[in-house]
Short mmCIF file of C-alpha atoms and ligand atoms in Angstrom, two decimals:
data_model
loop_
_atom_site.label_atom_id
_atom_site.label_comp_id
_atom_site.label_asym_id
_atom_site.label_seq_id
_atom_site.Cartn_x
_atom_site.Cartn_y
_atom_site.Cartn_z
CA UNK E 1 14.91 -57.49 6.01
CA UNK E 2 13.52 -57.62 2.66
CA UNK E 3 12.81 -60.42 0.18
CA UNK E 4 16.22 -59.57 -1.41
CA UNK E 5 17.80 -61.26 1.48
CA UNK E 6 15.94 -64.55 1.23
CA UNK E 7 17.89 -66.92 3.25
CA UNK E 8 21.44 -65.38 3.06
CA UNK E 9 20.77 -63.21 6.18
CA UNK E 10 21.84 -66.24 8.19
CA UNK E 11 25.28 -65.70 7.34
CA UNK E 12 25.33 -61.97 7.92
CA UNK E 13 26.52 -60.20 11.23
CA UNK E 14 23.92 -57.50 12.36
CA UNK E 15 25.01 -54.93 15.25
CA UNK E 16 22.99 -54.91 18.48
CA UNK E 17 19.74 -53.05 18.18
CA UNK E 18 20.13 -49.67 20.23
CA UNK E 19 16.80 -49.23 21.87
CA UNK E 20 18.03 -45.98 23.74
CA UNK E 21 18.76 -44.28 20.24
CA UNK E 22 17.32 -40.74 20.35
CA UNK E 23 16.08 -40.71 16.94
CA UNK E 24 15.91 -37.78 14.45
CA UNK E 25 15.42 -34.35 16.39
CA UNK E 26 11.71 -33.53 15.69
CA UNK E 27 11.83 -29.67 16.33
CA UNK E 28 8.92 -27.52 17.03
CA UNK E 29 7.05 -25.41 14.63
CA UNK E 30 7.20 -21.50 15.27
CA UNK E 31 5.35 -18.56 14.27
CA UNK E 32 6.61 -16.60 11.21
CA UNK E 33 8.39 -13.25 12.34
CA UNK E 34 5.84 -11.19 10.38
CA UNK E 35 3.05 -12.82 12.17
CA UNK E 36 4.67 -12.22 15.52
CA UNK E 37 5.30 -8.52 14.86
CA UNK E 38 1.65 -8.18 13.43
CA UNK E 39 0.33 -9.53 16.60
CA UNK E 40 2.37 -7.34 18.72
CA UNK E 41 1.26 -4.16 16.77
CA UNK E 42 -2.32 -5.46 16.79
CA UNK E 43 -2.17 -5.61 20.69
CA UNK E 44 -0.67 -2.17 20.83
CA UNK E 45 -3.72 -0.69 18.68
CA UNK E 46 -6.17 -2.74 20.85
CA UNK E 47 -4.61 -1.29 24.01
CA UNK E 48 -4.82 2.06 22.69
CA UNK E 49 -8.64 1.56 22.07
CA UNK E 50 -8.37 1.16 18.27
CA UNK E 51 -10.98 -0.93 16.38
CA UNK E 52 -9.70 -3.13 13.39
CA UNK E 53 -11.06 -2.35 10.08
CA UNK E 54 -12.16 -5.14 7.73
CA UNK E 55 -9.49 -5.51 5.12
CA UNK E 56 -10.50 -8.86 3.47
CA UNK E 57 -10.68 -7.45 0.07
CA UNK E 58 -7.49 -7.17 -1.91
CA UNK E 59 -9.38 -6.16 -5.10
CA UNK E 60 -10.63 -2.50 -4.88
CA UNK E 61 -11.99 0.00 -7.40
CA UNK E 62 -9.86 3.01 -8.36
CA UNK E 63 -12.65 5.12 -6.95
CA UNK E 64 -12.03 4.02 -3.26
CA UNK E 65 -8.37 3.65 -3.71
CA UNK E 66 -7.68 7.00 -5.34
CA UNK E 67 -10.69 9.15 -6.32
CA UNK E 68 -12.29 9.08 -2.95
CA UNK E 69 -8.87 10.26 -1.46
CA UNK E 70 -8.80 13.30 -3.72
CA UNK E 71 -5.88 11.67 -5.75
CA UNK E 72 -6.13 13.02 -9.39
CA UNK E 73 -6.83 10.73 -12.19
CA UNK E 74 -3.65 11.75 -13.99
CA UNK E 75 -1.30 11.16 -10.80
CA UNK E 76 1.44 9.02 -11.69
CA UNK E 77 0.76 6.51 -8.87
CA UNK E 78 -2.36 5.53 -11.00
CA UNK E 79 -0.17 4.37 -13.73
CA UNK E 80 -0.11 0.51 -14.52
CA UNK E 81 3.62 0.50 -13.91
CA UNK E 82 2.89 1.50 -10.29
CA UNK E 83 -0.54 -0.17 -9.99
CA UNK E 84 -1.80 -3.80 -10.75
CA UNK E 85 -5.08 -3.16 -12.74
CA UNK E 86 -7.39 -6.29 -13.14
CA UNK E 87 -8.45 -7.58 -16.38
CA UNK E 88 -11.33 -9.71 -15.06
CA UNK E 89 -13.45 -8.33 -13.58
CA UNK E 90 -11.94 -4.93 -15.03
CA UNK E 91 -14.61 -2.66 -13.71
CA UNK E 92 -16.76 -2.08 -10.61
CA UNK E 93 -20.43 -0.98 -10.92
CA UNK E 94 -21.42 -0.63 -7.31
CA UNK E 95 -20.57 2.91 -6.33
CA UNK E 96 -22.90 5.23 -4.13
CA UNK E 97 -23.89 7.46 -7.10
CA UNK E 98 -24.80 10.65 -5.11
CA UNK E 99 -21.26 10.36 -3.34
CA UNK E 100 -19.45 9.85 -6.72
CA UNK E 101 -21.06 13.06 -8.14
CA UNK E 102 -19.67 15.06 -5.27
CA UNK E 103 -16.33 13.37 -5.60
CA UNK E 104 -16.32 14.35 -9.31
CA UNK E 105 -17.25 17.99 -8.49
CA UNK E 106 -14.49 18.29 -5.92
CA UNK E 107 -11.95 17.01 -8.44
CA UNK E 108 -13.07 19.34 -11.27
CA UNK E 109 -14.22 22.49 -9.39
CA UNK E 110 -13.17 22.06 -5.62
CA UNK E 111 -15.48 23.42 -2.88
CA UNK E 112 -15.16 23.56 0.79
CA UNK E 113 -12.55 26.31 0.24
CA UNK E 114 -10.68 24.38 -2.31
CA UNK E 115 -9.91 25.28 -5.71
CA UNK E 116 -10.05 21.50 -7.05
CA UNK E 117 -7.80 20.45 -9.95
CA UNK E 118 -9.85 21.68 -12.89
CA UNK E 119 -9.66 18.67 -15.05
CA UNK E 120 -12.37 16.67 -16.70
CA UNK E 121 -13.07 13.84 -14.30
CA UNK E 122 -13.92 10.45 -15.79
CA UNK E 123 -16.15 7.84 -14.28
CA UNK E 124 -14.62 5.14 -16.49
CA UNK E 125 -11.23 5.73 -14.78
CA UNK E 126 -12.81 5.52 -11.33
CA UNK E 127 -14.46 2.15 -12.25
CA UNK E 128 -11.25 0.39 -12.95
CA UNK E 129 -10.49 -2.49 -10.70
CA UNK E 130 -7.05 -2.99 -9.18
CA UNK E 131 -5.28 -4.49 -6.35
CA UNK E 132 -5.33 -1.93 -3.61
CA UNK E 133 -2.01 0.06 -3.23
CA UNK E 134 -2.62 1.01 0.28
CA UNK E 135 -4.94 0.18 3.10
CA UNK E 136 -6.09 3.87 3.00
CA UNK E 137 -8.62 2.64 0.46
CA UNK E 138 -10.26 0.72 3.53
CA UNK E 139 -9.94 3.97 5.68
CA UNK E 140 -11.89 5.88 2.97
CA UNK E 141 -14.52 3.24 3.00
CA UNK E 142 -14.76 3.27 6.76
CA UNK E 143 -14.90 7.10 7.07
CA UNK E 144 -17.72 7.05 4.30
CA UNK E 145 -19.80 4.62 6.22
CA UNK E 146 -19.18 6.63 9.43
CA UNK E 147 -20.47 9.68 7.81
CA UNK E 148 -23.70 7.99 6.88
CA UNK E 149 -24.76 7.73 10.42
CA UNK E 150 -25.06 10.42 13.13
CA UNK E 151 -21.29 11.29 13.99
CA UNK E 152 -19.43 9.64 16.77
CA UNK E 153 -15.65 9.74 17.10
CA UNK E 154 -13.76 6.67 16.06
CA UNK E 155 -10.28 5.19 16.20
CA UNK E 156 -9.42 2.59 13.57
CA UNK E 157 -6.55 0.58 12.51
CA UNK E 158 -5.53 -1.95 9.75
CA UNK E 159 -2.77 -4.29 9.19
CA UNK E 160 -2.87 -6.07 5.78
CA UNK E 161 -1.33 -6.66 2.38
CA UNK E 162 -1.18 -3.98 -0.36
CA UNK E 163 0.27 -4.27 -3.92
CA UNK E 164 2.54 -1.98 -5.86
CA UNK E 165 3.66 -2.71 -9.28
CA UNK E 166 7.30 -1.60 -8.65
CA UNK E 167 10.79 -2.89 -9.38
CA UNK E 168 11.61 -5.48 -6.78
CA UNK E 169 15.09 -5.07 -4.88
CA UNK E 170 16.74 -6.08 -1.53
CA UNK E 171 14.08 -4.14 0.46
CA UNK E 172 11.09 -3.90 -1.78
CA UNK E 173 8.77 -6.72 -3.02
CA UNK E 174 5.71 -6.10 -5.21
CA UNK E 175 3.57 -6.45 -2.10
CA UNK E 176 3.95 -5.50 1.55
CA UNK E 177 1.87 -5.26 4.70
CA UNK E 178 0.82 -1.75 5.45
CA UNK E 179 0.03 -0.72 9.05
CA UNK E 180 -2.47 2.27 9.34
CA UNK E 181 -4.00 4.02 12.17
CA UNK E 182 -6.63 6.83 12.21
CA UNK E 183 -8.39 8.97 14.70
CA UNK E 184 -11.65 10.82 13.60
CA UNK E 185 -12.95 13.49 16.01
CA UNK E 186 -14.09 17.08 16.13
CA UNK E 187 -11.42 19.75 16.19
CA UNK E 188 -8.45 17.35 16.09
CA UNK E 189 -5.00 19.26 15.27
CA UNK E 190 -1.37 18.47 14.40
CA UNK E 191 -0.51 18.32 17.90
CA UNK E 192 -3.10 15.43 18.61
CA UNK E 193 -1.34 13.61 15.54
CA UNK E 194 2.18 14.20 17.03
CA UNK E 195 0.85 12.92 20.51
CA UNK E 196 -0.67 9.86 19.07
CA UNK E 197 2.44 8.98 17.06
CA UNK E 198 4.62 9.44 20.24
CA UNK E 199 2.39 7.08 22.07
CA UNK E 200 2.23 4.47 19.39
CA UNK E 201 5.79 4.33 18.45
CA UNK E 202 6.92 4.44 22.21
CA UNK E 203 5.13 1.27 22.75
CA UNK E 204 7.21 -0.19 19.92
CA UNK E 205 10.36 1.00 21.68
CA UNK E 206 10.91 4.18 19.64
CA UNK E 207 11.05 7.11 21.74
CA UNK E 208 12.86 10.04 20.20
CA UNK E 209 10.80 11.04 17.14
CA UNK E 210 11.37 13.77 14.60
CA UNK E 211 8.91 15.00 11.92
CA UNK E 212 9.64 16.30 8.48
CA UNK E 213 7.19 18.14 6.04
CA UNK E 214 6.13 15.75 3.25
CA UNK E 215 3.33 15.56 0.68
CA UNK E 216 0.67 13.24 0.16
CA UNK E 217 -2.34 13.85 -2.21
CA UNK E 218 -4.79 13.08 0.35
CA UNK E 219 -3.25 14.75 3.53
CA UNK E 220 -2.46 18.29 4.43
CA UNK E 221 -0.21 18.79 6.29
CA UNK E 222 1.65 15.68 6.04
CA UNK E 223 4.87 14.47 7.87
CA UNK E 224 7.39 11.85 7.55
CA UNK E 225 8.32 10.24 10.90
CA UNK E 226 11.97 9.55 11.89
CA UNK E 227 13.26 7.68 14.98
CA UNK E 228 16.76 7.59 16.24
CA UNK E 229 17.64 3.83 16.39
CA UNK E 230 20.31 3.34 19.02
CA UNK E 231 21.35 -0.10 17.56
CA UNK E 232 21.95 1.36 14.15
CA UNK E 233 23.12 4.76 15.56
CA UNK E 234 21.26 6.59 12.97
CA UNK E 235 17.91 8.25 12.27
CA UNK E 236 15.51 5.68 10.63
CA UNK E 237 12.52 6.77 8.63
CA UNK E 238 9.60 4.99 10.42
CA UNK E 239 6.45 6.01 8.60
CA UNK E 240 4.25 8.72 7.03
CA UNK E 241 1.33 10.76 8.53
CA UNK E 242 -0.91 13.53 8.11
CA UNK E 243 -4.44 15.09 8.37
CA UNK E 244 -6.98 13.85 5.69
CA UNK E 245 -7.98 16.94 3.55
CA UNK E 246 -11.50 18.55 3.47
CA UNK E 247 -11.67 17.51 -0.32
CA UNK E 248 -11.57 13.95 1.02
CA UNK E 249 -13.78 14.11 4.23
CA UNK E 250 -16.50 16.89 3.17
CA UNK E 251 -17.83 15.00 0.02
CA UNK E 252 -18.38 11.88 2.28
CA UNK E 253 -20.72 14.04 4.34
CA UNK E 254 -18.69 14.38 7.52
CA UNK E 255 -19.44 17.48 9.50
CA UNK E 256 -17.34 20.49 8.75
CA UNK E 257 -15.55 20.41 12.14
CA UNK E 258 -14.56 16.82 12.04
CA UNK E 259 -10.98 16.09 11.47
CA UNK E 260 -9.01 12.79 10.73
CA UNK E 261 -5.37 12.30 11.73
CA UNK E 262 -3.80 9.27 10.26
CA UNK E 263 -0.47 7.56 9.82
CA UNK E 264 1.15 4.47 8.12
CA UNK E 265 4.23 2.25 8.32
CA UNK E 266 5.05 -1.17 6.82
CA UNK E 267 5.31 -4.50 8.69
CA UNK E 268 8.29 -5.74 6.88
CA UNK E 269 10.55 -2.80 7.96
CA UNK E 270 10.24 -3.25 11.54
CA UNK E 271 10.31 -6.97 11.35
CA UNK E 272 13.44 -7.01 9.15
CA UNK E 273 15.18 -4.68 11.77
CA UNK E 274 13.93 -6.55 14.90
CA UNK E 275 14.89 -9.90 13.47
CA UNK E 276 18.01 -8.75 11.75
CA UNK E 277 17.00 -9.61 8.33
CA UNK E 278 18.73 -7.61 5.72
CA UNK E 279 17.16 -8.93 2.53
CA UNK E 280 13.51 -8.95 2.42
CA UNK E 281 13.37 -12.12 0.47
CA UNK E 282 14.85 -13.90 3.60
CA UNK E 283 11.42 -13.13 5.31
CA UNK E 284 9.89 -15.53 2.78
CA UNK E 285 10.77 -19.14 1.79
CA UNK E 286 12.45 -21.91 3.69
CA UNK E 287 15.50 -19.98 5.13
CA UNK E 288 13.52 -18.12 7.68
CA UNK E 289 15.52 -18.10 10.91
CA UNK E 290 13.72 -17.24 14.16
C1 LIG U 1 6.34 2.12 -0.77
O1 LIG U 1 7.00 1.90 0.53
C2 LIG U 1 6.15 2.43 1.46
C3 LIG U 1 6.77 1.95 2.63
C4 LIG U 1 5.90 2.05 3.82
C5 LIG U 1 4.93 2.90 3.99
C6 LIG U 1 5.15 4.27 3.85
C7 LIG U 1 4.09 5.07 4.05
C8 LIG U 1 2.81 4.55 4.54
C9 LIG U 1 1.72 5.47 4.80
C10 LIG U 1 0.97 6.21 5.12
C11 LIG U 1 -0.16 7.10 5.53
C12 LIG U 1 0.03 8.61 5.45
C13 LIG U 1 -0.91 9.38 5.83
C14 LIG U 1 -2.24 8.96 6.20
C15 LIG U 1 -2.49 7.52 6.11
C16 LIG U 1 -1.51 6.55 5.75
C17 LIG U 1 2.69 3.23 4.87
C18 LIG U 1 3.67 2.41 4.72
C19 LIG U 1 7.36 2.04 4.64
C20 LIG U 1 7.23 3.08 5.75
N1 LIG U 1 8.46 3.09 6.52
C21 LIG U 1 8.67 2.08 7.39
O2 LIG U 1 7.67 1.27 7.86
N2 LIG U 1 9.69 2.10 8.20
C22 LIG U 1 10.10 1.66 9.45
C23 LIG U 1 9.00 1.29 10.38
C24 LIG U 1 9.25 0.88 11.62
C25 LIG U 1 10.63 0.36 12.01
O3 LIG U 1 10.83 0.02 13.19
C26 LIG U 1 11.97 -0.54 13.47
C27 LIG U 1 12.14 -1.39 14.79
C28 LIG U 1 12.88 0.01 14.72
C29 LIG U 1 11.68 0.57 11.04
C30 LIG U 1 11.32 1.21 9.79
C31 LIG U 1 9.47 4.06 6.04
C32 LIG U 1 10.34 3.60 5.13
O4 LIG U 1 10.87 2.34 5.34
C33 LIG U 1 9.96 3.77 3.54
O5 LIG U 1 11.08 3.78 2.82
C34 LIG U 1 9.09 2.50 3.17
N3 LIG U 1 7.78 2.67 3.42
#
């Protein structure tokens, strides 16, 4: 009753109050599918003895994101139509100078058996700040810090957001979550990489794997990873992998017999398939069905 009724309410007929009415359904909250799959994959890495890398810096220098990975400064991935460069702060100053000199030298002249690229490497290009385009930038920082101490073998992983200045479509947004694993030890081979990949993906329910030669600027050899998806009845590309090149590892100061095998995949693709989402935008916004 409100003041509008004043005294008229006496002449009105009200229905009986239903004290057993259930009321509006409350409904419980639920974890976002991406977070559920991220937690599942994090548990797989931890059970395999991997340690999580610190990924809490979306802003990175071109040096750690590209140059340290032996990715040449004229590589198309370094164009602003593929990469988000920052205007403020536009450049980084804090780089380990002795290491920068070794990176410059390996780009220009090679070394460790490599011919290098033979171009004039520019420091101002390496200083440019950007939103990291892959979590391999975090891997390069971790491997560099590993090389500053007496060498011990390590297994690292990361699962976090990366940013690409690309056209968005049904299956691509300007950002996605990259999952990356790496094993750093003496005398690792491609066989070790294939073994780790079979172990990792089998824990995700993907057993039949196939590998196809591929190219990455920072790994040699490189392999695309495919798995036969029973539900979709077709081979699905499930990631990329390779062995980090000596031109990346040796300037860091890692011993000559240390090898690093690594692989990557996205978090969105498995989540979309596991949750039957066919448009990546349906993973975000109010229409998420769980
Ligand atoms: C710009 O796009 C890159 C992204 C993303 C990707 C690709 C490569 C890497 C890498 C790497 C790397 C290589 C060497 C050393 C270190 C890291 C990381 C993410 C996925 C990688 N891909 C991908 O995730 N596919 C995928 C993964 C799991 C999956 O599970 C389903 C339950 C069955 C299904 C699909 C492969 C493709 O989707 C590809 O078209 C899209 N790729």
